[in-house]
JSON list of C-alpha atoms and ligand atoms in Angstrom, two decimals:
[
{"chain": "R", "resi": 1, "resn": "UNK", "atom": "CA", "xyz": [-0.23, 0.05, 0.02]},
{"chain": "R", "resi": 2, "resn": "UNK", "atom": "CA", "xyz": [3.04, 2.74, 0.65]},
{"chain": "R", "resi": 3, "resn": "UNK", "atom": "CA", "xyz": [4.26, 2.02, -2.97]},
{"chain": "R", "resi": 4, "resn": "UNK", "atom": "CA", "xyz": [2.72, 3.70, -5.92]},
{"chain": "R", "resi": 5, "resn": "UNK", "atom": "CA", "xyz": [2.84, 7.75, -6.96]},
{"chain": "R", "resi": 6, "resn": "UNK", "atom": "CA", "xyz": [1.74, 9.44, -3.59]},
{"chain": "R", "resi": 7, "resn": "UNK", "atom": "CA", "xyz": [4.46, 7.51, -1.83]},
{"chain": "R", "resi": 8, "resn": "UNK", "atom": "CA", "xyz": [6.56, 10.38, 0.06]},
{"chain": "R", "resi": 9, "resn": "UNK", "atom": "CA", "xyz": [4.62, 13.09, -1.64]},
{"chain": "R", "resi": 10, "resn": "UNK", "atom": "CA", "xyz": [3.14, 16.26, 0.42]},
{"chain": "R", "resi": 11, "resn": "UNK", "atom": "CA", "xyz": [-0.98, 16.10, 0.14]},
{"chain": "R", "resi": 12, "resn": "UNK", "atom": "CA", "xyz": [-2.56, 18.90, 2.03]},
{"chain": "R", "resi": 13, "resn": "UNK", "atom": "CA", "xyz": [-6.36, 18.63, 2.52]},
{"chain": "R", "resi": 14, "resn": "UNK", "atom": "CA", "xyz": [-8.74, 21.10, 4.06]},
{"chain": "R", "resi": 15, "resn": "UNK", "atom": "CA", "xyz": [-11.84, 19.56, 5.96]},
{"chain": "R", "resi": 16, "resn": "UNK", "atom": "CA", "xyz": [-14.95, 20.70, 7.50]},
{"chain": "R", "resi": 17, "resn": "UNK", "atom": "CA", "xyz": [-16.99, 23.82, 7.54]},
{"chain": "R", "resi": 18, "resn": "UNK", "atom": "CA", "xyz": [-15.80, 27.19, 8.44]},
{"chain": "R", "resi": 19, "resn": "UNK", "atom": "CA", "xyz": [-17.13, 29.22, 11.39]},
{"chain": "R", "resi": 20, "resn": "UNK", "atom": "CA", "xyz": [-17.78, 32.74, 11.09]},
{"chain": "R", "resi": 21, "resn": "UNK", "atom": "CA", "xyz": [-17.94, 34.50, 14.31]},
{"chain": "R", "resi": 22, "resn": "UNK", "atom": "CA", "xyz": [-20.55, 37.35, 15.15]},
{"chain": "R", "resi": 23, "resn": "UNK", "atom": "CA", "xyz": [-19.63, 37.84, 18.95]},
{"chain": "R", "resi": 24, "resn": "UNK", "atom": "CA", "xyz": [-17.97, 35.41, 21.60]},
{"chain": "R", "resi": 25, "resn": "UNK", "atom": "CA", "xyz": [-20.55, 33.03, 21.87]},
{"chain": "R", "resi": 26, "resn": "UNK", "atom": "CA", "xyz": [-22.40, 33.05, 18.24]},
{"chain": "R", "resi": 27, "resn": "UNK", "atom": "CA", "xyz": [-21.09, 32.01, 14.70]},
{"chain": "R", "resi": 28, "resn": "UNK", "atom": "CA", "xyz": [-22.34, 31.27, 11.33]},
{"chain": "R", "resi": 29, "resn": "UNK", "atom": "CA", "xyz": [-21.58, 27.92, 10.53]},
{"chain": "R", "resi": 30, "resn": "UNK", "atom": "CA", "xyz": [-22.74, 25.11, 7.90]},
{"chain": "R", "resi": 31, "resn": "UNK", "atom": "CA", "xyz": [-23.60, 21.56, 7.92]},
{"chain": "R", "resi": 32, "resn": "UNK", "atom": "CA", "xyz": [-20.19, 19.93, 6.77]},
{"chain": "R", "resi": 33, "resn": "UNK", "atom": "CA", "xyz": [-18.98, 17.21, 9.04]},
{"chain": "R", "resi": 34, "resn": "UNK", "atom": "CA", "xyz": [-15.68, 16.93, 7.90]},
{"chain": "R", "resi": 35, "resn": "UNK", "atom": "CA", "xyz": [-16.07, 13.30, 7.16]},
{"chain": "R", "resi": 36, "resn": "UNK", "atom": "CA", "xyz": [-15.30, 13.22, 3.38]},
{"chain": "R", "resi": 37, "resn": "UNK", "atom": "CA", "xyz": [-12.24, 15.36, 3.79]},
{"chain": "R", "resi": 38, "resn": "UNK", "atom": "CA", "xyz": [-10.85, 13.05, 6.87]},
{"chain": "R", "resi": 39, "resn": "UNK", "atom": "CA", "xyz": [-11.39, 9.78, 4.53]},
{"chain": "R", "resi": 40, "resn": "UNK", "atom": "CA", "xyz": [-9.47, 11.59, 1.71]},
{"chain": "R", "resi": 41, "resn": "UNK", "atom": "CA", "xyz": [-6.62, 12.40, 4.24]},
{"chain": "R", "resi": 42, "resn": "UNK", "atom": "CA", "xyz": [-6.64, 8.66, 5.76]},
{"chain": "R", "resi": 43, "resn": "UNK", "atom": "CA", "xyz": [-6.47, 7.26, 2.26]},
{"chain": "R", "resi": 44, "resn": "UNK", "atom": "CA", "xyz": [-3.79, 9.45, 1.02]},
{"chain": "R", "resi": 45, "resn": "UNK", "atom": "CA", "xyz": [-1.61, 8.45, 4.23]},
{"chain": "R", "resi": 46, "resn": "UNK", "atom": "CA", "xyz": [-2.48, 4.75, 3.81]},
{"chain": "R", "resi": 47, "resn": "UNK", "atom": "CA", "xyz": [-0.76, 5.21, 0.16]},
{"chain": "R", "resi": 48, "resn": "UNK", "atom": "CA", "xyz": [2.40, 6.46, 1.80]},
{"chain": "R", "resi": 49, "resn": "UNK", "atom": "CA", "xyz": [1.68, 10.40, 1.50]},
{"chain": "R", "resi": 50, "resn": "UNK", "atom": "CA", "xyz": [2.99, 12.88, 3.94]},
{"chain": "R", "resi": 51, "resn": "UNK", "atom": "CA", "xyz": [-0.62, 14.31, 4.86]},
{"chain": "R", "resi": 52, "resn": "UNK", "atom": "CA", "xyz": [-1.27, 17.87, 6.56]},
{"chain": "R", "resi": 53, "resn": "UNK", "atom": "CA", "xyz": [-5.08, 18.01, 7.45]},
{"chain": "R", "resi": 54, "resn": "UNK", "atom": "CA", "xyz": [-6.37, 21.64, 8.06]},
{"chain": "R", "resi": 55, "resn": "UNK", "atom": "CA", "xyz": [-9.52, 21.19, 9.57]},
{"chain": "R", "resi": 56, "resn": "UNK", "atom": "CA", "xyz": [-12.57, 22.86, 11.52]},
{"chain": "R", "resi": 57, "resn": "UNK", "atom": "CA", "xyz": [-13.75, 19.52, 12.88]},
{"chain": "R", "resi": 58, "resn": "UNK", "atom": "CA", "xyz": [-12.85, 17.69, 15.66]},
{"chain": "R", "resi": 59, "resn": "UNK", "atom": "CA", "xyz": [-13.13, 13.95, 14.36]},
{"chain": "R", "resi": 60, "resn": "UNK", "atom": "CA", "xyz": [-10.82, 11.09, 15.28]},
{"chain": "R", "resi": 61, "resn": "UNK", "atom": "CA", "xyz": [-7.33, 12.03, 13.29]},
{"chain": "R", "resi": 62, "resn": "UNK", "atom": "CA", "xyz": [-6.50, 9.08, 11.04]},
{"chain": "R", "resi": 63, "resn": "UNK", "atom": "CA", "xyz": [-2.68, 7.58, 11.56]},
{"chain": "R", "resi": 64, "resn": "UNK", "atom": "CA", "xyz": [-0.18, 9.40, 10.13]},
{"chain": "R", "resi": 65, "resn": "UNK", "atom": "CA", "xyz": [-1.93, 12.58, 9.44]},
{"chain": "R", "resi": 66, "resn": "UNK", "atom": "CA", "xyz": [-0.74, 15.78, 10.99]},
{"chain": "R", "resi": 67, "resn": "UNK", "atom": "CA", "xyz": [-3.38, 18.50, 11.66]},
{"chain": "R", "resi": 68, "resn": "UNK", "atom": "CA", "xyz": [-3.73, 22.41, 11.64]},
{"chain": "R", "resi": 69, "resn": "UNK", "atom": "CA", "xyz": [-6.69, 23.48, 13.79]},
{"chain": "R", "resi": 70, "resn": "UNK", "atom": "CA", "xyz": [-8.69, 26.28, 12.15]},
{"chain": "R", "resi": 71, "resn": "UNK", "atom": "CA", "xyz": [-11.85, 28.07, 12.43]},
{"chain": "R", "resi": 72, "resn": "UNK", "atom": "CA", "xyz": [-12.64, 30.86, 9.87]},
{"chain": "R", "resi": 73, "resn": "UNK", "atom": "CA", "xyz": [-12.51, 30.93, 6.08]},
{"chain": "R", "resi": 74, "resn": "UNK", "atom": "CA", "xyz": [-9.46, 33.54, 6.63]},
{"chain": "R", "resi": 75, "resn": "UNK", "atom": "CA", "xyz": [-7.57, 31.38, 8.87]},
{"chain": "R", "resi": 76, "resn": "UNK", "atom": "CA", "xyz": [-8.28, 28.53, 6.64]},
{"chain": "R", "resi": 77, "resn": "UNK", "atom": "CA", "xyz": [-7.09, 30.50, 3.43]},
{"chain": "R", "resi": 78, "resn": "UNK", "atom": "CA", "xyz": [-3.50, 31.29, 5.58]},
{"chain": "R", "resi": 79, "resn": "UNK", "atom": "CA", "xyz": [-2.99, 27.70, 6.40]},
{"chain": "R", "resi": 80, "resn": "UNK", "atom": "CA", "xyz": [-3.26, 26.64, 2.60]},
{"chain": "R", "resi": 81, "resn": "UNK", "atom": "CA", "xyz": [-1.08, 29.23, 1.47]},
{"chain": "R", "resi": 82, "resn": "UNK", "atom": "CA", "xyz": [1.31, 28.50, 4.14]},
{"chain": "R", "resi": 83, "resn": "UNK", "atom": "CA", "xyz": [1.61, 24.84, 2.92]},
{"chain": "R", "resi": 84, "resn": "UNK", "atom": "CA", "xyz": [1.28, 25.68, -0.60]},
{"chain": "R", "resi": 85, "resn": "UNK", "atom": "CA", "xyz": [4.89, 25.40, -1.81]},
{"chain": "R", "resi": 86, "resn": "UNK", "atom": "CA", "xyz": [5.73, 22.35, -0.37]},
{"chain": "R", "resi": 87, "resn": "UNK", "atom": "CA", "xyz": [2.16, 20.62, -1.50]},
{"chain": "R", "resi": 88, "resn": "UNK", "atom": "CA", "xyz": [2.13, 18.22, -4.30]},
{"chain": "R", "resi": 89, "resn": "UNK", "atom": "CA", "xyz": [-1.61, 17.84, -4.28]},
{"chain": "R", "resi": 90, "resn": "UNK", "atom": "CA", "xyz": [-4.01, 20.11, -2.62]},
{"chain": "R", "resi": 91, "resn": "UNK", "atom": "CA", "xyz": [-7.34, 18.84, -1.85]},
{"chain": "R", "resi": 92, "resn": "UNK", "atom": "CA", "xyz": [-10.22, 21.45, -0.77]},
{"chain": "R", "resi": 93, "resn": "UNK", "atom": "CA", "xyz": [-12.91, 19.38, 0.82]},
{"chain": "R", "resi": 94, "resn": "UNK", "atom": "CA", "xyz": [-13.64, 22.03, 3.22]},
{"chain": "R", "resi": 95, "resn": "UNK", "atom": "CA", "xyz": [-17.25, 23.67, 3.02]},
{"chain": "R", "resi": 96, "resn": "UNK", "atom": "CA", "xyz": [-15.88, 27.10, 3.41]},
{"chain": "R", "resi": 97, "resn": "UNK", "atom": "CA", "xyz": [-18.32, 29.95, 4.18]},
{"chain": "R", "resi": 98, "resn": "UNK", "atom": "CA", "xyz": [-18.84, 32.30, 1.27]},
{"chain": "R", "resi": 99, "resn": "UNK", "atom": "CA", "xyz": [-19.75, 35.32, 3.35]},
{"chain": "R", "resi": 100, "resn": "UNK", "atom": "CA", "xyz": [-18.87, 36.31, 7.17]},
{"chain": "R", "resi": 101, "resn": "UNK", "atom": "CA", "xyz": [-20.49, 39.03, 9.24]},
{"chain": "R", "resi": 102, "resn": "UNK", "atom": "CA", "xyz": [-18.90, 42.35, 8.45]},
{"chain": "R", "resi": 103, "resn": "UNK", "atom": "CA", "xyz": [-18.51, 43.28, 12.16]},
{"chain": "R", "resi": 104, "resn": "UNK", "atom": "CA", "xyz": [-17.14, 41.04, 15.23]},
{"chain": "R", "resi": 105, "resn": "UNK", "atom": "CA", "xyz": [-18.63, 42.47, 18.16]},
{"chain": "R", "resi": 106, "resn": "UNK", "atom": "CA", "xyz": [-16.55, 41.47, 21.07]},
{"chain": "R", "resi": 107, "resn": "UNK", "atom": "CA", "xyz": [-19.23, 41.42, 23.89]},
{"chain": "R", "resi": 108, "resn": "UNK", "atom": "CA", "xyz": [-22.27, 39.10, 23.63]},
{"chain": "R", "resi": 109, "resn": "UNK", "atom": "CA", "xyz": [-25.09, 40.89, 21.27]},
{"chain": "R", "resi": 110, "resn": "UNK", "atom": "CA", "xyz": [-27.95, 41.38, 23.71]},
{"chain": "R", "resi": 111, "resn": "UNK", "atom": "CA", "xyz": [-31.79, 41.69, 22.98]},
{"chain": "R", "resi": 112, "resn": "UNK", "atom": "CA", "xyz": [-33.51, 44.91, 24.40]},
{"chain": "R", "resi": 113, "resn": "UNK", "atom": "CA", "xyz": [-34.72, 44.76, 28.03]},
{"chain": "R", "resi": 114, "resn": "UNK", "atom": "CA", "xyz": [-36.92, 47.78, 27.89]},
{"chain": "R", "resi": 115, "resn": "UNK", "atom": "CA", "xyz": [-40.75, 46.50, 28.24]},
{"chain": "R", "resi": 116, "resn": "UNK", "atom": "CA", "xyz": [-42.33, 46.32, 24.69]},
{"chain": "R", "resi": 117, "resn": "UNK", "atom": "CA", "xyz": [-38.56, 46.47, 22.83]},
{"chain": "R", "resi": 118, "resn": "UNK", "atom": "CA", "xyz": [-38.94, 43.50, 20.10]},
{"chain": "R", "resi": 119, "resn": "UNK", "atom": "CA", "xyz": [-36.18, 45.19, 17.97]},
{"chain": "R", "resi": 120, "resn": "UNK", "atom": "CA", "xyz": [-33.70, 42.63, 16.37]},
{"chain": "R", "resi": 121, "resn": "UNK", "atom": "CA", "xyz": [-30.20, 43.44, 15.25]},
{"chain": "R", "resi": 122, "resn": "UNK", "atom": "CA", "xyz": [-29.07, 43.44, 11.44]},
{"chain": "R", "resi": 123, "resn": "UNK", "atom": "CA", "xyz": [-26.28, 41.62, 10.46]},
{"chain": "R", "resi": 124, "resn": "UNK", "atom": "CA", "xyz": [-24.31, 42.66, 7.49]},
{"chain": "R", "resi": 125, "resn": "UNK", "atom": "CA", "xyz": [-22.27, 40.18, 5.68]},
{"chain": "R", "resi": 126, "resn": "UNK", "atom": "CA", "xyz": [-19.03, 40.67, 3.54]},
{"chain": "R", "resi": 127, "resn": "UNK", "atom": "CA", "xyz": [-17.94, 38.05, 0.86]},
{"chain": "R", "resi": 128, "resn": "UNK", "atom": "CA", "xyz": [-14.93, 35.62, 2.20]},
{"chain": "R", "resi": 129, "resn": "UNK", "atom": "CA", "xyz": [-12.45, 35.08, -0.62]},
{"chain": "R", "resi": 130, "resn": "UNK", "atom": "CA", "xyz": [-12.83, 32.14, -2.88]},
{"chain": "R", "resi": 131, "resn": "UNK", "atom": "CA", "xyz": [-9.87, 29.99, -1.39]},
{"chain": "R", "resi": 132, "resn": "UNK", "atom": "CA", "xyz": [-9.96, 27.24, -4.22]},
{"chain": "R", "resi": 133, "resn": "UNK", "atom": "CA", "xyz": [-9.72, 29.85, -7.29]},
{"chain": "R", "resi": 134, "resn": "UNK", "atom": "CA", "xyz": [-7.12, 31.89, -5.44]},
{"chain": "R", "resi": 135, "resn": "UNK", "atom": "CA", "xyz": [-4.90, 28.66, -5.08]},
{"chain": "R", "resi": 136, "resn": "UNK", "atom": "CA", "xyz": [-5.37, 27.95, -8.79]},
{"chain": "R", "resi": 137, "resn": "UNK", "atom": "CA", "xyz": [-4.42, 31.43, -9.56]},
{"chain": "R", "resi": 138, "resn": "UNK", "atom": "CA", "xyz": [-1.50, 31.31, -7.00]},
{"chain": "R", "resi": 139, "resn": "UNK", "atom": "CA", "xyz": [-0.16, 28.45, -9.03]},
{"chain": "R", "resi": 140, "resn": "UNK", "atom": "CA", "xyz": [-0.49, 30.38, -12.44]},
{"chain": "R", "resi": 141, "resn": "UNK", "atom": "CA", "xyz": [1.45, 28.84, -15.35]},
{"chain": "R", "resi": 142, "resn": "UNK", "atom": "CA", "xyz": [4.48, 27.25, -13.15]},
{"chain": "R", "resi": 143, "resn": "UNK", "atom": "CA", "xyz": [4.24, 23.83, -12.31]},
{"chain": "R", "resi": 144, "resn": "UNK", "atom": "CA", "xyz": [2.54, 23.45, -9.11]},
{"chain": "R", "resi": 145, "resn": "UNK", "atom": "CA", "xyz": [0.55, 21.09, -7.02]},
{"chain": "R", "resi": 146, "resn": "UNK", "atom": "CA", "xyz": [-2.37, 19.22, -8.39]},
{"chain": "R", "resi": 147, "resn": "UNK", "atom": "CA", "xyz": [-5.82, 21.07, -7.20]},
{"chain": "R", "resi": 148, "resn": "UNK", "atom": "CA", "xyz": [-8.68, 19.25, -6.35]},
{"chain": "R", "resi": 149, "resn": "UNK", "atom": "CA", "xyz": [-11.94, 20.88, -5.26]},
{"chain": "R", "resi": 150, "resn": "UNK", "atom": "CA", "xyz": [-15.34, 19.92, -4.18]},
{"chain": "R", "resi": 151, "resn": "UNK", "atom": "CA", "xyz": [-18.75, 20.96, -5.37]},
{"chain": "R", "resi": 152, "resn": "UNK", "atom": "CA", "xyz": [-21.73, 20.40, -3.56]},
{"chain": "R", "resi": 153, "resn": "UNK", "atom": "CA", "xyz": [-24.77, 20.60, -6.00]},
{"chain": "R", "resi": 154, "resn": "UNK", "atom": "CA", "xyz": [-28.57, 20.22, -5.16]},
{"chain": "R", "resi": 155, "resn": "UNK", "atom": "CA", "xyz": [-30.96, 19.12, -7.54]},
{"chain": "R", "resi": 156, "resn": "UNK", "atom": "CA", "xyz": [-32.62, 15.84, -8.38]},
{"chain": "R", "resi": 157, "resn": "UNK", "atom": "CA", "xyz": [-31.89, 15.33, -12.12]},
{"chain": "R", "resi": 158, "resn": "UNK", "atom": "CA", "xyz": [-28.30, 14.10, -12.40]},
{"chain": "R", "resi": 159, "resn": "UNK", "atom": "CA", "xyz": [-27.96, 16.14, -15.62]},
{"chain": "R", "resi": 160, "resn": "UNK", "atom": "CA", "xyz": [-28.32, 19.69, -13.78]},
{"chain": "R", "resi": 161, "resn": "UNK", "atom": "CA", "xyz": [-26.00, 18.26, -11.45]},
{"chain": "R", "resi": 162, "resn": "UNK", "atom": "CA", "xyz": [-23.39, 17.63, -13.79]},
{"chain": "R", "resi": 163, "resn": "UNK", "atom": "CA", "xyz": [-23.67, 20.63, -15.81]},
{"chain": "R", "resi": 164, "resn": "UNK", "atom": "CA", "xyz": [-23.21, 22.96, -12.89]},
{"chain": "R", "resi": 165, "resn": "UNK", "atom": "CA", "xyz": [-20.27, 20.97, -11.84]},
{"chain": "R", "resi": 166, "resn": "UNK", "atom": "CA", "xyz": [-19.03, 21.34, -15.39]},
{"chain": "R", "resi": 167, "resn": "UNK", "atom": "CA", "xyz": [-19.33, 25.27, -15.18]},
{"chain": "R", "resi": 168, "resn": "UNK", "atom": "CA", "xyz": [-17.69, 25.09, -11.85]},
{"chain": "R", "resi": 169, "resn": "UNK", "atom": "CA", "xyz": [-14.69, 23.42, -12.91]},
{"chain": "R", "resi": 170, "resn": "UNK", "atom": "CA", "xyz": [-14.40, 25.81, -15.65]},
{"chain": "R", "resi": 171, "resn": "UNK", "atom": "CA", "xyz": [-14.65, 28.72, -13.36]},
{"chain": "R", "resi": 172, "resn": "UNK", "atom": "CA", "xyz": [-12.23, 27.49, -10.56]},
{"chain": "R", "resi": 173, "resn": "UNK", "atom": "CA", "xyz": [-9.87, 26.32, -13.08]},
{"chain": "R", "resi": 174, "resn": "UNK", "atom": "CA", "xyz": [-9.12, 23.32, -10.44]},
{"chain": "R", "resi": 175, "resn": "UNK", "atom": "CA", "xyz": [-7.87, 20.11, -12.04]},
{"chain": "R", "resi": 176, "resn": "UNK", "atom": "CA", "xyz": [-10.38, 17.73, -10.70]},
{"chain": "R", "resi": 177, "resn": "UNK", "atom": "CA", "xyz": [-13.75, 18.48, -8.99]},
{"chain": "R", "resi": 178, "resn": "UNK", "atom": "CA", "xyz": [-15.75, 16.06, -7.14]},
{"chain": "R", "resi": 179, "resn": "UNK", "atom": "CA", "xyz": [-19.20, 16.90, -7.35]},
{"chain": "R", "resi": 180, "resn": "UNK", "atom": "CA", "xyz": [-21.52, 15.52, -4.63]},
{"chain": "R", "resi": 181, "resn": "UNK", "atom": "CA", "xyz": [-25.22, 15.53, -4.49]},
{"chain": "R", "resi": 182, "resn": "UNK", "atom": "CA", "xyz": [-26.40, 17.01, -1.66]},
{"chain": "R", "resi": 183, "resn": "UNK", "atom": "CA", "xyz": [-29.85, 17.51, 0.20]},
{"chain": "R", "resi": 184, "resn": "UNK", "atom": "CA", "xyz": [-31.27, 17.51, 3.29]},
{"chain": "R", "resi": 185, "resn": "UNK", "atom": "CA", "xyz": [-30.93, 13.92, 4.07]},
{"chain": "R", "resi": 186, "resn": "UNK", "atom": "CA", "xyz": [-28.07, 13.07, 1.90]},
{"chain": "R", "resi": 187, "resn": "UNK", "atom": "CA", "xyz": [-24.21, 13.37, 2.49]},
{"chain": "R", "resi": 188, "resn": "UNK", "atom": "CA", "xyz": [-23.97, 15.67, 5.44]},
{"chain": "R", "resi": 189, "resn": "UNK", "atom": "CA", "xyz": [-22.72, 13.81, 8.57]},
{"chain": "R", "resi": 190, "resn": "UNK", "atom": "CA", "xyz": [-23.55, 10.70, 6.77]},
{"chain": "R", "resi": 191, "resn": "UNK", "atom": "CA", "xyz": [-20.67, 7.70, 6.47]},
{"chain": "R", "resi": 192, "resn": "UNK", "atom": "CA", "xyz": [-21.75, 7.13, 2.68]},
{"chain": "R", "resi": 193, "resn": "UNK", "atom": "CA", "xyz": [-21.60, 9.51, -0.44]},
{"chain": "R", "resi": 194, "resn": "UNK", "atom": "CA", "xyz": [-22.42, 9.64, -3.84]},
{"chain": "R", "resi": 195, "resn": "UNK", "atom": "CA", "xyz": [-19.97, 11.68, -6.03]},
{"chain": "R", "resi": 196, "resn": "UNK", "atom": "CA", "xyz": [-18.90, 12.41, -9.92]},
{"chain": "R", "resi": 197, "resn": "UNK", "atom": "CA", "xyz": [-15.63, 12.99, -10.72]},
{"chain": "R", "resi": 198, "resn": "UNK", "atom": "CA", "xyz": [-14.70, 15.64, -13.31]},
{"chain": "R", "resi": 199, "resn": "UNK", "atom": "CA", "xyz": [-11.65, 16.04, -15.07]},
{"chain": "R", "resi": 200, "resn": "UNK", "atom": "CA", "xyz": [-10.28, 19.32, -16.55]},
{"chain": "R", "resi": 201, "resn": "UNK", "atom": "CA", "xyz": [-9.93, 19.24, -20.36]},
{"chain": "R", "resi": 202, "resn": "UNK", "atom": "CA", "xyz": [-11.90, 15.90, -20.36]},
{"chain": "R", "resi": 203, "resn": "UNK", "atom": "CA", "xyz": [-15.71, 15.02, -20.96]},
{"chain": "R", "resi": 204, "resn": "UNK", "atom": "CA", "xyz": [-15.32, 11.84, -19.11]},
{"chain": "R", "resi": 205, "resn": "UNK", "atom": "CA", "xyz": [-17.38, 11.36, -15.86]},
{"chain": "R", "resi": 206, "resn": "UNK", "atom": "CA", "xyz": [-16.72, 8.88, -13.37]},
{"chain": "R", "resi": 207, "resn": "UNK", "atom": "CA", "xyz": [-19.52, 8.18, -10.80]},
{"chain": "R", "resi": 208, "resn": "UNK", "atom": "CA", "xyz": [-18.71, 6.63, -7.81]},
{"chain": "R", "resi": 209, "resn": "UNK", "atom": "CA", "xyz": [-21.04, 5.24, -5.20]},
{"chain": "R", "resi": 210, "resn": "UNK", "atom": "CA", "xyz": [-23.23, 5.45, -3.09]},
{"chain": "R", "resi": 211, "resn": "UNK", "atom": "CA", "xyz": [-20.61, 4.07, -1.23]},
{"chain": "R", "resi": 212, "resn": "UNK", "atom": "CA", "xyz": [-18.52, 4.52, 2.16]},
{"chain": "R", "resi": 213, "resn": "UNK", "atom": "CA", "xyz": [-16.66, 7.92, 2.28]},
{"chain": "R", "resi": 214, "resn": "UNK", "atom": "CA", "xyz": [-13.15, 5.97, 2.16]},
{"chain": "R", "resi": 215, "resn": "UNK", "atom": "CA", "xyz": [-14.45, 4.32, -1.25]},
{"chain": "R", "resi": 216, "resn": "UNK", "atom": "CA", "xyz": [-15.06, 7.87, -2.49]},
{"chain": "R", "resi": 217, "resn": "UNK", "atom": "CA", "xyz": [-11.72, 8.63, -1.18]},
{"chain": "R", "resi": 218, "resn": "UNK", "atom": "CA", "xyz": [-9.80, 5.80, -2.74]},
{"chain": "R", "resi": 219, "resn": "UNK", "atom": "CA", "xyz": [-11.29, 6.42, -5.95]},
{"chain": "R", "resi": 220, "resn": "UNK", "atom": "CA", "xyz": [-10.39, 10.32, -5.85]},
{"chain": "R", "resi": 221, "resn": "UNK", "atom": "CA", "xyz": [-6.89, 9.26, -5.29]},
{"chain": "R", "resi": 222, "resn": "UNK", "atom": "CA", "xyz": [-6.76, 6.60, -8.00]},
{"chain": "R", "resi": 223, "resn": "UNK", "atom": "CA", "xyz": [-7.84, 9.27, -10.27]},
{"chain": "R", "resi": 224, "resn": "UNK", "atom": "CA", "xyz": [-5.37, 11.96, -8.90]},
{"chain": "R", "resi": 225, "resn": "UNK", "atom": "CA", "xyz": [-2.55, 9.51, -8.96]},
{"chain": "R", "resi": 226, "resn": "UNK", "atom": "CA", "xyz": [-2.44, 9.47, -12.62]},
{"chain": "R", "resi": 227, "resn": "UNK", "atom": "CA", "xyz": [-1.87, 13.21, -12.69]},
{"chain": "R", "resi": 228, "resn": "UNK", "atom": "CA", "xyz": [0.85, 13.44, -9.83]},
{"chain": "I", "resi": 301, "resn": "C5P", "atom": "O1", "xyz": [-18.44, 27.77, -5.13]},
{"chain": "I", "resi": 301, "resn": "C5P", "atom": "P1", "xyz": [-18.54, 26.61, -4.12]},
{"chain": "I", "resi": 301, "resn": "C5P", "atom": "O2", "xyz": [-18.42, 26.87, -2.67]},
{"chain": "I", "resi": 301, "resn": "C5P", "atom": "O3", "xyz": [-19.65, 25.63, -4.66]},
{"chain": "I", "resi": 301, "resn": "C5P", "atom": "O4", "xyz": [-17.26, 25.98, -4.54]},
{"chain": "I", "resi": 301, "resn": "C5P", "atom": "C1", "xyz": [-16.93, 24.85, -3.76]},
{"chain": "I", "resi": 301, "resn": "C5P", "atom": "C2", "xyz": [-15.43, 24.46, -3.64]},
{"chain": "I", "resi": 301, "resn": "C5P", "atom": "O5", "xyz": [-14.59, 25.65, -3.39]},
{"chain": "I", "resi": 301, "resn": "C5P", "atom": "C3", "xyz": [-14.60, 23.55, -2.64]},
{"chain": "I", "resi": 301, "resn": "C5P", "atom": "O6", "xyz": [-13.70, 22.81, -3.01]},
{"chain": "I", "resi": 301, "resn": "C5P", "atom": "C4", "xyz": [-14.59, 24.57, -1.58]},
{"chain": "I", "resi": 301, "resn": "C5P", "atom": "O7", "xyz": [-13.58, 23.91, -0.59]},
{"chain": "I", "resi": 301, "resn": "C5P", "atom": "C5", "xyz": [-13.87, 25.75, -2.55]},
{"chain": "I", "resi": 301, "resn": "C5P", "atom": "N1", "xyz": [-14.45, 27.39, -1.36]},
{"chain": "I", "resi": 301, "resn": "C5P", "atom": "C6", "xyz": [-13.46, 27.88, -1.34]},
{"chain": "I", "resi": 301, "resn": "C5P", "atom": "N2", "xyz": [-13.50, 29.25, -0.72]},
{"chain": "I", "resi": 301, "resn": "C5P", "atom": "C7", "xyz": [-14.71, 29.68, -0.56]},
{"chain": "I", "resi": 301, "resn": "C5P", "atom": "C8", "xyz": [-15.71, 28.90, -1.41]},
{"chain": "I", "resi": 301, "resn": "C5P", "atom": "C9", "xyz": [-15.56, 27.58, -1.61]},
{"chain": "I", "resi": 301, "resn": "C5P", "atom": "O8", "xyz": [-12.12, 27.61, -1.39]},
{"chain": "I", "resi": 301, "resn": "C5P", "atom": "N3", "xyz": [-14.98, 30.96, -0.42]}
]
């Protein structure tokens, strides 16, 4: 298992959902559990890679994987950029918040106590950087790491899920896009997943699952190993 193209390579994986703080006790978050990213990290380590897992989640760390704990999109971005130069492969499995509160309030936001005061605060949001697109730009035309993105697409028709996936692969410019179908009862927090693997510059689609997230991870590495 420790033979093959990943042996001795440095793989950097992001996992989990970012948390964007509003005040010391509240944040904006999302339903990503981090399980698929951890499975990707575990599978890479089993193939002999040196693995850095940049994570917001608190799951059991796979053997041989080094972790960097982050919370916000900005911290995740900094960690990815810090490891960019030494990376042979980068996998952006994290669910990065597209928006964060414009202002952080360093004391707990309170409701009005006056009788009849039923006012509520308005929360203004600002855009977070698109880290995946930025990593691709950062690589430019130079030889750099293979970059893998994820896409969570809702929708019942597979054709529309793939169409959105293709457009996203084009827009983000990464080498591989793992498109997963999400819905209220699918994917999030589950041990199983169904994905479609799209490769830049190819019209081929590889469907994987429904299968354990580790099986999905191994299918991703089987494809990425052909690119490293
Ligand atoms: O645009 P969308 O969020 O659907 O793209 C998902 C992919 O982009 C994932 O790989 C995710 O990690 C990455 N992403 C990012 N920065 C963002 C939003 C998404 O790197 N602000």
